[in-house]
XYZ file of C-alpha atoms in Angstrom:
254
model
C -13.407 -6.559 -26.588
C -12.594 -10.252 -26.131
C -10.410 -10.403 -29.219
C -8.624 -7.265 -28.291
C -7.341 -8.979 -25.198
C -6.743 -12.419 -26.554
C -5.479 -11.891 -30.112
C -1.824 -11.736 -29.048
C -1.990 -14.750 -26.704
C -3.157 -13.128 -23.446
C -5.686 -15.043 -21.365
C -8.835 -13.195 -20.323
C -10.395 -14.124 -16.987
C -13.891 -12.649 -17.093
C -15.881 -11.943 -13.934
C -19.101 -11.176 -15.703
C -21.835 -13.663 -16.750
C -21.128 -12.999 -20.413
C -19.149 -16.183 -21.242
C -20.003 -18.549 -18.381
C -22.266 -20.948 -20.296
C -20.414 -20.822 -23.633
C -19.385 -24.407 -24.484
C -15.879 -23.365 -25.492
C -15.205 -21.273 -22.368
C -14.195 -23.099 -19.150
C -15.980 -22.098 -15.966
C -13.474 -22.569 -13.183
C -13.315 -22.843 -9.426
C -9.688 -23.913 -8.783
C -10.568 -26.204 -5.849
C -13.028 -28.071 -8.019
C -12.000 -28.160 -11.669
C -8.571 -26.559 -12.065
C -7.801 -28.857 -14.994
C -10.537 -27.153 -17.125
C -8.540 -23.936 -17.187
C -5.956 -25.667 -19.391
C -8.544 -26.114 -22.189
C -9.463 -22.628 -23.349
C -9.718 -22.465 -27.146
C -10.841 -18.825 -27.139
C -8.324 -17.725 -24.555
C -11.105 -16.931 -22.170
C -11.787 -18.394 -18.672
C -15.015 -17.463 -16.928
C -15.347 -16.753 -13.233
C -18.579 -18.268 -11.848
C -21.381 -16.594 -9.972
C -20.536 -15.820 -6.375
C -23.291 -18.057 -4.830
C -22.235 -20.967 -7.029
C -18.562 -20.745 -6.199
C -18.893 -21.219 -2.458
C -21.411 -24.059 -2.903
C -19.397 -26.102 -5.358
C -16.230 -25.665 -3.354
C -18.030 -27.455 -0.500
C -19.747 -30.024 -2.749
C -16.616 -31.298 -4.449
C -15.036 -33.147 -1.519
C -18.441 -34.706 -0.762
C -18.945 -35.674 -4.469
C -15.625 -37.486 -4.324
C -17.075 -39.816 -1.641
C -20.270 -40.516 -3.590
C -21.788 -38.876 -6.726
C -24.489 -36.321 -5.962
C -28.029 -36.853 -7.162
C -29.696 -33.684 -5.943
C -28.957 -30.346 -4.200
C -31.558 -28.143 -2.595
C -30.075 -24.742 -1.655
C -31.557 -21.576 -0.171
C -29.248 -18.580 -0.181
C -29.010 -15.686 2.230
C -27.218 -13.115 0.066
C -25.660 -9.906 1.301
C -26.679 -6.472 0.072
C -23.193 -5.775 -1.217
C -23.709 -8.510 -3.785
C -25.861 -6.028 -5.631
C -23.106 -3.369 -5.583
C -21.945 -0.348 -3.647
C -25.221 1.471 -4.211
C -27.153 -1.375 -2.672
C -24.871 -1.628 0.296
C -25.308 2.107 0.973
C -29.094 1.720 0.664
C -28.993 -0.832 3.524
C -27.073 1.681 5.689
C -29.483 4.533 4.781
C -32.663 2.553 5.213
C -31.560 1.186 8.598
C -31.036 4.750 9.802
C -34.348 5.892 8.277
C -36.158 2.939 9.806
C -34.754 3.581 13.287
C -35.565 7.290 13.023
C -39.178 6.575 12.011
C -38.646 8.221 8.553
C -39.902 7.193 5.176
C -37.586 4.654 3.526
C -35.800 5.501 0.296
C -36.184 2.438 -2.023
C -34.063 2.508 -5.110
C -31.460 -0.259 -5.450
C -33.931 -3.073 -4.612
C -37.536 -3.789 -5.494
C -38.490 -3.504 -1.792
C -37.005 -2.322 1.412
C -33.881 -4.248 2.422
C -33.559 -2.993 6.025
C -35.172 -5.440 8.439
C -36.511 -7.467 5.544
C -35.654 -10.418 3.272
C -36.330 -10.235 -0.502
C -36.766 -13.534 -2.396
C -35.839 -11.906 -5.637
C -32.299 -11.633 -7.081
C -31.942 -10.688 -10.736
C -34.872 -10.883 -13.158
C -37.655 -13.461 -13.186
C -37.664 -16.062 -15.969
C -40.551 -17.805 -17.749
C -40.645 -20.667 -15.210
C -40.915 -18.135 -12.321
C -37.385 -18.883 -11.076
C -34.974 -16.003 -11.073
C -31.861 -15.710 -13.188
C -29.678 -15.988 -10.029
C -31.355 -19.318 -9.256
C -30.894 -20.479 -12.886
C -27.212 -19.614 -12.634
C -26.786 -21.861 -9.658
C -28.395 -24.721 -11.510
C -26.543 -24.610 -14.797
C -23.198 -23.415 -13.391
C -23.074 -26.234 -10.854
C -23.619 -28.880 -13.548
C -20.831 -27.322 -15.718
C -18.267 -26.842 -12.975
C -18.854 -30.276 -11.420
C -18.758 -31.844 -14.885
C -22.065 -33.801 -14.236
C -25.223 -32.906 -16.133
C -27.135 -35.405 -13.966
C -26.885 -33.337 -10.745
C -30.312 -31.883 -10.063
C -30.319 -28.469 -8.329
C -33.213 -26.588 -6.791
C -32.319 -23.083 -5.672
C -34.110 -20.263 -3.907
C -32.054 -17.102 -3.769
C -32.868 -14.432 -1.149
C -31.361 -11.020 -0.476
C -31.024 -10.372 3.274
C -29.982 -7.316 5.349
C -26.354 -8.347 5.703
C -23.478 -6.156 4.496
C -20.938 -8.785 3.460
C -20.847 -12.564 2.996
C -23.489 -14.913 1.501
C -24.854 -17.744 3.620
C -26.364 -20.921 2.069
C -28.486 -23.691 3.542
C -27.593 -26.783 1.525
C -29.229 -30.240 1.472
C -27.445 -32.955 -0.599
C -28.736 -36.269 -1.716
C -26.036 -38.790 -2.760
C -26.221 -41.888 -4.857
C -24.627 -43.902 -2.014
C -24.307 -43.656 1.721
C -22.146 -40.813 3.197
C -21.782 -40.528 6.899
C -21.471 -37.272 8.798
C -18.053 -38.375 9.955
C -16.925 -39.104 6.390
C -18.234 -35.786 5.204
C -16.531 -33.867 8.012
C -13.206 -35.528 7.373
C -13.410 -34.810 3.641
C -14.332 -31.181 4.192
C -11.542 -30.627 6.796
C -9.027 -31.999 4.282
C -10.402 -30.005 1.309
C -8.496 -26.943 -0.003
C -10.271 -23.676 0.559
C -12.699 -25.102 3.137
C -12.748 -24.279 6.846
C -15.010 -26.340 9.084
C -16.588 -24.424 11.917
C -18.838 -26.980 13.443
C -18.987 -27.205 17.293
C -22.620 -26.775 18.191
C -21.998 -27.558 21.841
C -20.051 -24.306 22.006
C -22.284 -22.387 19.510
C -19.585 -22.479 16.848
C -20.792 -22.158 13.226
C -20.062 -19.779 10.377
C -21.824 -16.400 10.433
C -21.721 -13.657 7.747
C -21.301 -10.844 10.245
C -18.030 -12.311 11.555
C -16.463 -13.589 8.333
C -16.313 -10.519 6.123
C -12.875 -10.062 4.599
C -11.938 -13.736 4.932
C -10.834 -16.121 2.141
C -12.369 -19.506 1.271
C -15.667 -21.056 2.191
C -16.743 -21.962 5.787
C -18.971 -24.948 6.582
C -20.912 -25.790 9.730
C -24.170 -27.294 11.056
C -23.133 -30.552 9.298
C -25.752 -33.190 9.949
C -27.773 -36.093 8.456
C -30.802 -35.228 6.334
C -33.299 -38.000 7.285
C -35.839 -36.961 4.657
C -33.940 -38.891 1.940
C -32.051 -42.188 1.969
C -28.537 -40.746 1.534
C -28.820 -37.193 2.655
C -26.689 -34.557 4.451
C -27.421 -30.976 5.353
C -25.013 -28.162 6.106
C -24.570 -24.359 6.324
C -22.072 -22.550 4.126
C -20.735 -18.991 4.359
C -18.209 -17.093 2.240
C -17.270 -13.526 1.483
C -18.829 -13.089 -1.900
C -16.512 -10.226 -2.834
C -13.390 -12.157 -2.130
C -13.848 -15.911 -2.771
C -17.052 -15.207 -4.671
C -15.364 -12.935 -7.114
C -11.888 -11.304 -6.910
C -10.030 -14.014 -5.047
C -11.392 -16.808 -7.313
C -10.228 -14.867 -10.343
C -6.762 -14.397 -8.874
C -6.568 -18.107 -8.067
C -7.464 -18.917 -11.670
C -4.630 -16.674 -12.837
C -2.227 -18.449 -10.466
C -3.159 -21.750 -12.178
C -1.658 -20.350 -15.378
C 1.700 -19.357 -13.892
C 4.648 -21.421 -15.005
C-alpha cells in the first residue's frame, strides 16, 4: 500500500500508528519539528498519536527556555477517541443509567458513563498500556531528545470530544511561571486560558471543534527543583488528528 502511493513521487501522510516509530519515517507536529518533514527517504510522514500531539505542542516553547528532564502526564481522554461506536456508547449508557436500565457495554472494557477507565489500548509486559508507551517514545522522537523521561497514565473519561492532560515538567534549569506564560502566549498553535481569579481555564466541554492546544492552570511545581505544572486541552479529532495532517501537507506546498 505504501509503495502504491509513493512510487511515483507522491508523499503519504499516514494517520495510523503503522510507521510512527520507523527510523526512516519522520513523526511530525509542525509547531515542534517542521524541519523533519523535509527528510523523508520513504516518501512517508507519520502523524503522531492524538494525546502526544497536544502535549509536545505545549512542551516545545518551554523546552526552548530550558531542556526538559522529565514529564509526568495524566490524560483525560474523550470517548470519541475510541471511534464513533464508542461515542455512541457514551450516549446510550448515559440514557440507560438515568433510566435505571442495565448498561450495554461493548466498545469499552467497562461502563464509560459516569466512570473513568484507566485503560486505553492493550496492556504491555510492564503493565503500562500501549497508549502510554506511545506518549513516551513519540515525545522523545518528536522533540529530538532521547534523554527526556516521560511517565504517562492514560484514562478514558465520559467526555464526548477533546482530551485533557495534567502535565508536570521538570527542567534542567530554572523556568519561572512568567517566562513560561510569555513563551506559551507567543507559541504558534497555543492559546493560553489562564485567569483563575475569573475561573478561566480550558475545558473539554467548551472547546470541541476548535483548533490548536489550550493551556491553563500554569503554576510552579514545588516538588522538584525546576518544575512547572499546567493543564492542556485540545480537540483530538482536529489538532490531534485531521488538522495536524493537513498542517503537515501545508509544509510541503511550494
